[in-house]
Amino acid sequence: MSKIIEAEGLTKVYKGKVKAVDHISFSVNEGEVFGFLGPNGAGKTTTIKMLNTLASITEGRASVAGYDVMRSPGDVRDSIGVVPQEFTADDELSGLENMVLMARLHHIRIGTAKSKSKDLMQLVDLSDAANRKVRTYSGGMRRRLQLVMGLLHEPKVLFLDEPTLGLDVQTRSKMWDYIKGLNRNRGLTVFMTTHYLEEADSLCDRVAIIDRGTIKVSGSPAQLKETVGGDIVTITLSDGTEDLTGFFETIEGVKEVTRTGSVYRIKLPKTEKSLPAIVEGLVRKQLQIKEISFTKPTLDQVFLEVTGKSMRDEGAPTTDSGWENIKMQRVSGN
Amino acid sequence: MISETLALTGRALRKWIRNPAAVLPGFFIALFYVALLGSSFNPTKVVPPGTPPQIANAILAQTFGGAPNYITYLTPGVICIILVFNMAFGGIDLVLDRQLGYLGTLLTAPIPRSAIYLSGVAQNLAKVLLLAVLTFLVALAIPNGLELPGTFNIIDFLGVFLGFTLLGLGLSFVFTALALAVRSIDSLVAIVNFLTLPMTFTSNTFFPLDVFPDWLKSVAEVNPITKANEAARLLVVNGTLSAAQTTTYAYDILYLVAFTAALGILGYLAARRALRPE
């Protein structure tokens, strides 16, 4: 598999002070969906801007589609589609006019531009709204429009910066379907940033977790979750007087036990083997199980392990306020 | 580069035309200047009553370059005001493009940076020239308004607007680059206000240079707005120009060409800097 994006020691220092990205190295294979995962301010957007030729590189190097980002920015721009975080489609033009303008900026002839625009809009179910002004579009429709605006010139790599920011759960999963479809059916390489862990988990072939400008860990979501060391089984007993930590630890496969009163959290690499033994032991001891549950490891746990904090505690803004911000800007701007 | 420039200019003008709120204020400002300010000053009243008509006419001819009324004198000046102010604030759309991320989208597209700058220059120029022509027509249409000589023809009209176009282009070069360089509308408005009023007041827009104190006159004489006004007034008042007047007109136009070319180079360099990767 050939590498379509390569970054080596990529560093960005703003105004000589703020180190937004600090010597990161990674590569993206052709045809994969690669996710940059991290809280707000981790350096995701700055990295995307450097790869997109929008930000200069302070140190290190990067290449996209075989072209050096600093030395051949024009060739890089020819090879990439960029879907920014903000709503950048023009409010006062119709969806189709936005598409045709973008096509012309990518040197597509007017005749072809129109038919191509219509095809792509159909792909994301926007045909009915094609001639409506974008200002009448919902957040989800704007995101879909921007997604296909980035595809008109058939780029080799599509950059998506927080593609589902501000979307409700249903619209978000629909968006995932479109992205997956583009990747599978057209073999499009996708480089995306997100701070939604489940989004990275569901969409990405590989992810890199970035925090405070450095990459903490990278790999496939499955590999990363494996590093957590297994499933978490939570057992609540009716009676919490006796400390059973020692008992649980004797059972084969149990890796880690933590007790809070009558609640035990047990880490198991192979739940299907160890759980029956645990239950059997408890029954033999004539202890009543009040509740039993288990969770598969999540990327949030991976994040917790590598950064020492939960991504959910990082104060990721609620999706609504993010959308409101953008909306407010537009309104005040017009 | 040309096709991208045209595509982007087309986008901006389409938005502008579709939005009456963007076009109408400029039109009304022109109307108010011409109809109200123009009517507020009747130069014949300045001449003491009882002055023999020959002497009165000679005084008036000297004061306003022979213009039959103040509106005729003022109209080219109002067109300059329209050019300067609308050009300066036309940049707001470009600042918004940056703030809303549209500029970012353009910068990641494979188009020359100069097309982004030139489309800004072209859209600003097209907008103000349309308003300038409207102003001219309004001045003609109102009663006791702009009085053109009988020989005034389409060539004279084009001659009037040649100077305005050069002035507008020069200003567009600068103000477009400025709009690409600033990060907020507030700073743009601050800079624009700082520049535009002195630019207008140190010119012959409202009054002839002959009535200026010497220090202000020497400033106003090199102001390109003065040159555009002078060129336009020669044609608006006289229609057919004498040899001396033709020389003055040609000198004014050459001055404006040089001014525009200099600002073009300056603006291009500033814009290139403003569009560099951050």
XYZ file of C-alpha atoms in Angstrom:
612
model
C 0.000 0.000 0.000
C 1.461 3.326 -0.980
C 1.563 6.224 1.406
C -0.460 9.181 0.177
C 0.237 11.497 3.112
C 3.517 11.567 4.960
C 4.501 13.882 7.771
C 7.882 13.934 9.464
C 8.615 16.010 12.524
C 5.826 18.380 11.516
C 5.857 21.444 13.784
C 3.897 24.666 13.854
C 4.773 27.566 16.087
C 2.459 30.585 15.873
C 3.989 34.023 16.296
C 7.165 32.488 17.696
C 5.421 31.422 20.883
C 2.459 29.074 20.755
C 3.547 25.594 19.753
C 0.335 24.288 18.208
C 1.859 21.153 16.721
C 5.045 19.662 18.099
C 7.160 17.325 15.945
C 4.497 14.887 14.823
C 5.154 12.112 12.344
C 2.574 9.901 10.707
C 1.559 8.508 7.368
C -1.734 7.732 5.676
C -2.107 4.891 3.209
C -3.907 5.292 -0.069
C -7.570 4.348 0.198
C -7.905 4.479 3.949
C -9.939 6.649 6.270
C -7.515 8.162 8.712
C -8.756 9.953 11.792
C -7.080 12.616 13.831
C -8.632 12.382 17.229
C -8.263 14.804 20.063
C -9.907 17.466 22.183
C -10.352 21.058 21.042
C -7.060 22.872 20.789
C -5.055 19.674 20.454
C -3.588 20.729 17.115
C -5.918 18.916 14.728
C -6.991 21.883 12.626
C -3.468 23.300 12.535
C -2.191 19.977 11.190
C -4.889 19.929 8.514
C -4.060 23.540 7.585
C -0.409 22.673 7.116
C -1.279 19.698 4.915
C -3.719 21.898 2.940
C -1.126 24.620 2.285
C -3.100 27.130 4.361
C -0.529 27.305 7.136
C 3.217 27.392 6.741
C 5.331 24.665 8.322
C 7.688 25.917 11.025
C 9.770 22.748 11.104
C 9.714 19.294 9.571
C 8.144 18.319 6.276
C 4.989 16.878 4.805
C 3.930 15.507 1.460
C 0.470 14.933 0.062
C -0.179 12.806 -3.037
C 3.559 12.714 -3.654
C 4.038 16.497 -3.596
C 5.952 18.396 -0.964
C 3.504 20.739 0.749
C 5.908 23.658 1.034
C 7.655 23.277 -2.301
C 4.733 22.395 -4.599
C 1.639 23.895 -2.980
C -0.100 24.221 -6.354
C 0.182 20.506 -7.101
C -1.038 19.685 -3.613
C -4.101 21.908 -4.083
C -4.828 20.155 -7.365
C -4.877 16.793 -5.627
C -6.935 17.548 -2.555
C -10.511 18.311 -1.623
C -11.017 20.298 1.535
C -14.159 20.426 3.627
C -13.546 22.972 6.365
C -15.077 23.076 9.802
C -16.944 26.331 9.144
C -19.946 26.647 6.888
C -18.268 28.254 3.918
C -20.811 27.752 1.154
C -22.173 31.097 0.040
C -25.513 31.814 1.723
C -26.786 34.088 -1.017
C -26.209 31.632 -3.838
C -28.139 28.440 -4.454
C -26.569 25.079 -3.702
C -26.110 24.432 -7.402
C -24.544 27.863 -8.010
C -22.085 27.165 -5.203
C -21.199 23.854 -6.808
C -20.771 25.306 -10.299
C -18.600 28.144 -8.994
C -16.395 25.665 -7.167
C -16.171 23.550 -10.325
C -15.083 26.564 -12.360
C -12.427 27.365 -9.787
C -11.139 23.854 -10.380
C -11.020 24.451 -14.126
C -13.977 22.264 -15.015
C -15.803 23.430 -18.146
C -19.198 25.021 -17.537
C -21.198 22.310 -19.321
C -19.496 19.487 -17.444
C -19.592 21.511 -14.224
C -23.352 21.610 -14.185
C -23.984 17.924 -14.850
C -21.262 16.888 -12.448
C -22.657 19.157 -9.746
C -26.119 17.698 -10.174
C -24.797 14.132 -9.981
C -22.901 14.824 -6.797
C -25.830 16.623 -5.209
C -27.987 13.619 -5.964
C -25.435 11.426 -4.225
C -26.044 13.275 -0.954
C -29.803 13.703 -1.478
C -29.695 17.405 -2.214
C -31.299 17.320 -5.673
C -34.562 18.792 -4.458
C -32.804 21.691 -2.761
C -30.323 22.363 -5.577
C -31.898 25.629 -6.663
C -32.648 26.942 -3.203
C -30.452 29.556 -1.585
C -28.059 28.002 0.882
C -29.348 30.304 3.609
C -32.495 28.128 3.703
C -30.460 24.931 4.262
C -30.305 23.109 7.587
C -26.958 22.394 9.228
C -26.944 18.856 7.898
C -27.700 20.012 4.358
C -24.873 22.545 4.495
C -22.434 19.867 5.621
C -23.561 17.582 2.804
C -23.240 20.382 0.263
C -19.737 21.161 1.466
C -18.824 17.503 1.359
C -19.639 17.282 -2.349
C -18.205 20.739 -3.079
C -14.888 19.187 -2.097
C -15.332 16.321 -4.564
C -16.007 18.087 -7.868
C -12.466 17.783 -9.188
C -12.132 14.143 -8.097
C -9.379 14.703 -5.562
C -7.042 11.930 -4.456
C -7.376 12.899 -0.813
C -10.347 14.441 0.925
C -9.721 16.449 4.087
C -12.652 16.672 6.456
C -12.281 18.950 9.440
C -14.878 17.943 12.044
C -17.372 16.815 9.384
C -20.247 16.312 11.799
C -19.717 19.222 14.188
C -23.078 20.567 15.252
C -25.159 17.781 13.725
C -27.721 15.766 15.629
C -27.186 12.049 16.111
C -29.309 10.905 13.181
C -27.859 13.382 10.701
C -24.424 12.456 11.937
C -24.830 8.759 11.205
C -26.215 9.620 7.766
C -23.095 11.697 7.164
C -20.977 8.720 8.189
C -22.754 6.627 5.574
C -21.909 9.147 2.844
C -18.264 9.263 3.885
C -18.027 5.475 4.078
C -19.665 5.201 0.668
C -17.176 7.609 -0.914
C -14.309 5.695 0.596
C -15.570 2.272 -0.442
C -17.079 2.987 -3.829
C -14.548 5.497 -5.100
C -11.472 4.425 -3.175
C -11.126 7.958 -1.882
C -8.536 8.505 0.829
C -10.066 10.463 3.691
C -8.136 12.400 6.305
C -10.509 13.594 8.973
C -10.362 15.252 12.335
C -12.951 14.728 15.002
C -13.416 15.011 18.700
C -16.223 12.480 18.666
C -14.692 9.200 19.749
C -17.504 7.055 18.444
C -17.175 8.775 15.081
C -13.520 7.821 14.832
C -14.346 4.317 15.979
C -17.079 3.824 13.424
C -15.455 5.500 10.414
C -11.708 5.224 10.582
C -9.414 2.441 9.479
C -6.700 3.995 11.574
C -6.602 6.819 14.065
C -3.950 8.917 15.749
C -4.717 10.405 19.131
C -3.315 13.891 19.401
C -3.159 15.938 22.569
C -1.374 19.218 23.181
C 0.307 19.121 19.823
C 1.804 15.650 20.016
C 0.628 12.238 18.816
C 0.172 9.988 21.832
C -0.676 6.765 20.052
C -1.825 5.566 16.649
C -3.222 2.414 15.101
C -6.541 0.872 14.122
C -9.371 1.496 16.597
C -9.409 -2.259 17.365
C -5.665 -2.337 18.051
C -5.871 0.692 20.280
C -8.766 -0.693 22.236
C -6.877 -3.936 22.695
C -4.132 -2.012 24.455
C -6.625 -1.122 27.149
C -6.390 -4.783 28.154
C -9.864 -6.146 27.709
C -13.483 -5.685 28.625
C -14.676 -4.138 31.840
C -17.134 -6.248 33.817
C -19.033 -4.506 36.571
C -20.599 -6.715 39.242
C -22.852 -5.352 41.956
C -23.547 -7.671 44.882
C -26.483 -7.446 47.282
C -24.172 -7.552 50.250
C -21.015 -5.438 50.281
C -19.568 -6.262 53.695
C -17.042 -8.862 52.580
C -14.055 -7.766 50.429
C -13.945 -10.174 47.502
C -11.038 -8.577 45.655
C -8.762 -11.474 46.554
C -11.310 -14.007 45.407
C -11.754 -12.340 41.999
C -8.007 -12.176 41.501
C -7.673 -15.937 41.877
C -9.885 -16.538 38.855
C -8.005 -17.234 35.636
C -7.828 -14.332 33.193
C -8.754 -11.576 35.635
C -6.354 -8.685 35.161
C -7.406 -5.914 37.474
C -10.026 -5.532 40.174
C -11.228 -2.341 41.789
C -13.849 -2.284 44.525
C -16.225 0.478 45.535
C -18.431 -0.899 48.322
C -20.390 -3.740 46.805
C -19.443 -2.770 43.234
C -16.469 -4.454 41.570
C -14.929 -3.387 38.277
C -12.980 -6.227 36.746
C -10.801 -6.022 33.650
C -10.987 -9.176 31.541
C -9.073 -9.858 28.329
C -11.401 -12.764 27.493
C -14.833 -12.163 28.952
C -16.420 -15.267 27.456
C -13.951 -17.541 29.299
C -13.641 -15.772 32.624
C -17.148 -14.532 33.251
C -18.753 -18.009 33.726
C -16.030 -18.888 36.226
C -16.690 -15.688 38.173
C -20.429 -16.294 38.297
C -19.917 -19.938 39.260
C -17.588 -18.941 42.115
C -20.057 -16.371 43.433
C -22.883 -18.914 43.359
C -20.726 -21.432 45.195
C -20.050 -18.811 47.857
C -23.830 -18.292 48.049
C -23.525 -14.591 47.270
C -26.393 -12.842 45.518
C -25.619 -10.938 42.339
C -27.707 -7.786 42.114
C -26.485 -6.588 38.771
C -23.907 -7.592 36.214
C -22.833 -5.678 33.138
C -19.867 -5.484 30.844
C -18.536 -2.944 28.382
C -16.213 -3.394 25.479
C -13.234 -1.028 25.669
C -13.830 2.327 23.947
C -11.513 4.869 22.402
C -12.338 7.084 25.350
C -10.633 4.542 27.581
C -7.680 4.520 25.218
C -7.588 8.291 25.422
C -7.752 8.094 29.204
C -4.856 5.653 29.305
C -2.571 7.648 27.007
C -3.335 11.167 28.208
C -4.315 10.519 31.793
C -7.624 12.304 31.360
C -10.959 11.573 29.841
C -11.795 13.267 26.590
C -15.288 13.880 27.929
C -13.817 15.966 30.735
C -11.972 18.119 28.269
C -14.903 20.408 27.874
C -15.612 19.612 24.274
C -18.300 22.163 23.497
C -21.813 20.912 23.223
C -22.581 20.483 19.579
C -25.429 22.953 19.787
C -23.361 25.874 20.912
C -20.822 25.185 18.195
C -23.540 25.442 15.611
C -25.006 28.529 17.227
C -21.642 30.259 17.077
C -21.322 29.701 13.393
C -24.909 30.678 12.826
C -24.508 33.882 14.834
C -21.460 34.870 12.849
C -23.363 34.474 9.630
C -26.341 36.437 10.829
C -24.316 39.317 12.185
C -22.267 39.271 9.026
C -25.184 39.845 6.722
C -6.171 33.175 -14.111
C -8.721 35.160 -16.133
C -11.465 32.539 -15.940
C -11.081 32.218 -12.160
C -11.105 35.999 -11.775
C -14.276 36.218 -13.838
C -15.945 33.395 -11.914
C -15.207 35.026 -8.565
C -16.179 38.498 -9.755
C -19.414 37.082 -11.121
C -20.200 35.530 -7.771
C -19.705 38.820 -5.944
C -21.720 40.898 -8.395
C -24.545 38.372 -8.496
C -24.797 38.577 -4.714
C -24.679 42.361 -4.820
C -27.352 42.795 -7.467
C -29.634 40.302 -5.714
C -29.450 42.249 -2.503
C -31.195 45.636 -2.868
C -30.094 46.555 0.636
C -26.528 46.591 -0.635
C -27.205 48.707 -3.721
C -29.774 51.232 -2.493
C -27.803 53.048 0.242
C -25.109 54.022 -2.253
C -27.774 55.276 -4.628
C -29.544 57.345 -1.972
C -26.318 58.852 -0.705
C -25.620 60.003 -4.254
C -29.137 61.377 -4.566
C -28.900 63.309 -1.292
C -25.529 64.809 -2.150
C -26.635 65.942 -5.561
C -30.186 67.032 -4.781
C -29.734 68.470 -1.289
C -26.144 69.617 -1.000
C -26.155 70.658 -4.650
C -29.271 72.772 -4.184
C -28.188 74.245 -0.865
C -25.740 76.624 -2.449
C -26.882 79.080 -5.091
C -23.731 80.886 -6.237
C -25.666 83.723 -7.854
C -26.675 84.840 -4.366
C -23.005 85.440 -3.506
C -22.777 88.248 -6.014
C -23.994 91.516 -4.405
C -27.315 92.704 -5.797
C -26.970 95.459 -8.377
C -23.724 94.062 -9.813
C -23.799 94.476 -13.602
C -24.641 91.103 -15.199
C -21.405 91.011 -17.180
C -19.315 91.348 -14.040
C -21.576 88.926 -12.123
C -21.166 86.305 -14.832
C -17.419 86.804 -14.904
C -17.266 86.277 -11.133
C -19.351 83.103 -11.369
C -17.384 81.772 -14.315
C -14.175 82.163 -12.393
C -15.523 80.685 -9.151
C -16.989 77.478 -10.503
C -15.090 77.146 -13.733
C -18.001 78.462 -15.741
C -20.513 75.927 -14.432
C -24.090 77.200 -14.877
C -25.067 76.110 -11.371
C -23.555 74.475 -8.291
C -25.007 71.020 -9.050
C -23.175 70.996 -12.362
C -19.965 71.864 -10.531
C -20.666 69.435 -7.692
C -21.756 66.329 -9.655
C -18.236 65.157 -10.609
C -17.255 65.737 -6.964
C -20.166 63.617 -5.748
C -19.140 60.867 -8.133
C -15.672 60.984 -6.576
C -17.214 60.757 -3.101
C -19.267 57.765 -4.216
C -16.130 56.175 -5.658
C -14.012 56.724 -2.583
C -16.524 55.705 0.075
C -18.092 52.723 -1.633
C -14.709 51.484 -2.693
C -13.434 51.731 0.845
C -16.384 49.918 2.369
C -16.709 47.412 -0.485
C -13.892 45.592 1.257
C -16.269 44.511 4.021
C -17.436 41.601 1.855
C -13.848 40.436 1.549
C -13.251 40.627 5.296
C -16.416 38.596 5.782
C -15.156 36.049 3.265
C -12.085 35.593 5.430
C -14.014 35.464 8.694
C -16.532 32.952 7.384
C -13.852 30.687 5.973
C -14.741 31.285 2.324
C -11.301 32.709 1.662
C -9.810 29.541 3.152
C -11.779 27.499 0.645
C -10.451 29.654 -2.182
C -6.903 29.347 -0.892
C -7.049 25.542 -0.924
C -8.391 25.548 -4.490
C -5.856 25.390 -7.312
C -6.292 29.011 -8.370
C -3.595 31.676 -8.566
C -3.563 33.960 -5.524
C -3.575 36.895 -7.914
C -7.016 35.812 -9.203
C -8.388 36.208 -5.680
C -6.926 39.723 -5.486
C -7.917 40.760 -9.000
C -11.492 39.547 -8.561
C -11.683 41.721 -5.442
C -10.378 44.695 -7.413
C -12.777 44.035 -10.292
C -15.871 43.533 -8.157
C -15.258 46.727 -6.187
C -14.622 48.714 -9.335
C -17.700 47.356 -11.101
C -19.931 48.156 -8.127
C -18.777 51.751 -7.740
C -18.763 52.508 -11.448
C -22.379 51.409 -11.688
C -23.231 53.739 -8.811
C -21.190 56.512 -10.422
C -23.156 56.250 -13.678
C -26.399 56.217 -11.677
C -25.279 59.381 -9.880
C -24.610 61.092 -13.182
C -28.063 60.132 -14.476
C -29.749 61.249 -11.242
C -28.006 64.625 -11.456
C -29.235 64.969 -15.048
C -32.779 63.969 -14.162
C -33.485 66.279 -11.225
C -34.906 69.743 -11.961
C -32.275 72.507 -12.100
C -29.683 69.752 -11.885
C -26.684 68.947 -14.032
C -26.709 71.166 -17.131
C -24.604 69.793 -19.962
C -23.451 71.938 -22.906
C -25.312 71.371 -26.177
C -22.315 69.728 -27.810
C -21.890 67.096 -25.054
C -21.873 63.643 -26.684
C -21.130 60.023 -25.865
C -17.388 60.539 -26.422
C -17.451 63.336 -23.828
C -19.361 61.043 -21.479
C -16.690 58.349 -21.902
C -14.059 61.047 -21.392
C -15.690 62.015 -18.095
C -15.716 58.409 -16.923
C -12.192 57.612 -18.101
C -10.803 59.717 -15.260
C -13.252 58.257 -12.755
C -12.432 54.709 -13.871
C -8.710 55.290 -13.435
C -9.255 56.843 -10.023
C -11.595 53.998 -9.041
C -9.150 51.363 -10.224
C -6.308 52.906 -8.252
C -8.418 53.113 -5.114
C -9.673 49.559 -5.644
C -6.098 48.292 -5.857
C -5.376 49.762 -2.444
C -8.624 49.125 -0.612
C -8.913 45.532 -1.856
C -5.415 44.774 -0.599
C -6.301 46.466 2.684
C -9.455 44.358 3.044
C -7.463 41.175 2.438
C -4.888 42.215 5.009
C -7.108 43.171 7.941
C -8.718 40.509 10.125
C -11.806 42.369 11.342
C -14.423 44.723 9.976
C -13.767 47.102 12.876
C -10.179 47.688 11.848
C -11.187 48.127 8.228
C -13.789 50.760 9.150
C -11.301 52.570 11.381
C -8.635 52.753 8.678
C -11.148 53.677 5.995
C -12.588 56.550 8.024
C -9.108 57.782 8.755
C -8.263 57.845 5.054
C -11.397 58.791 3.182
C -12.460 62.066 4.781
C -9.062 63.815 4.509
C -8.756 62.455 0.956
C -12.043 64.107 0.012
C -11.581 67.373 1.889
C -8.115 67.995 0.462
C -9.525 68.057 -3.051
C -11.630 70.324 -5.225
C -14.706 68.155 -4.595
C -16.813 70.863 -2.946
C -14.980 74.091 -3.759
C -12.544 75.280 -6.406
C -8.878 75.372 -5.441
C -8.748 79.118 -6.038
C -10.572 79.737 -2.765
C -8.247 77.421 -0.765
C -5.512 78.767 1.529
C -2.105 78.189 -0.039
C -1.007 75.285 2.178
C -4.209 73.336 1.492
C -4.080 74.213 -2.163
C -0.627 72.710 -2.557
C -1.880 69.458 -0.999
C -5.060 69.452 -3.082
C -3.154 70.017 -6.314
C -1.462 66.619 -6.067
C -4.567 64.787 -4.879
C -5.712 62.389 -7.627
C -9.331 63.170 -6.733
C -8.647 66.759 -7.810
C -7.335 65.503 -11.151
C -10.369 63.280 -11.797
C -12.699 66.149 -10.887
C -10.825 68.602 -13.056
C -10.883 66.301 -16.079
C -14.590 65.578 -15.654
C -15.541 69.232 -15.091
C -13.710 70.381 -18.197
C -15.958 68.165 -20.293
C -19.150 68.611 -18.290
C -18.911 72.414 -18.407
C -17.398 72.977 -21.847
C -18.209 69.934 -23.974
C -15.742 70.762 -26.731
C -12.336 71.562 -25.280
C -9.940 74.293 -26.399
C -6.308 73.383 -27.060
C -5.261 74.548 -23.590
C -8.126 72.639 -21.980
C -7.204 69.488 -23.934
C -3.660 69.748 -22.587
C -4.978 70.070 -19.030
C -7.292 67.100 -19.584
C -4.482 64.964 -21.028
C -2.193 65.905 -18.157
C -4.889 64.921 -15.624
C -5.428 61.539 -17.280
C -1.696 60.832 -17.439
C -1.388 61.752 -13.786
C -4.198 59.294 -12.957
C -2.591 56.554 -15.072
C 0.658 56.954 -13.146
C -1.196 57.045 -9.828
C -3.174 53.902 -10.674
C -0.121 52.023 -11.887
C 1.797 52.864 -8.707
C -1.080 51.767 -6.484
C -1.483 48.620 -8.598
C 2.066 47.549 -7.824
C 1.708 48.478 -4.166
C -1.643 46.707 -3.831
C -0.409 43.589 -5.578
C 2.568 43.276 -3.243
C 0.410 43.906 -0.176
C -2.195 41.377 -1.311
C 0.426 38.741 -2.008
C 1.682 39.210 1.517
C -1.838 39.085 2.956
C -2.622 35.796 1.186
C 0.519 33.985 2.293
C 0.034 30.850 4.385
C -0.503 31.852 8.008
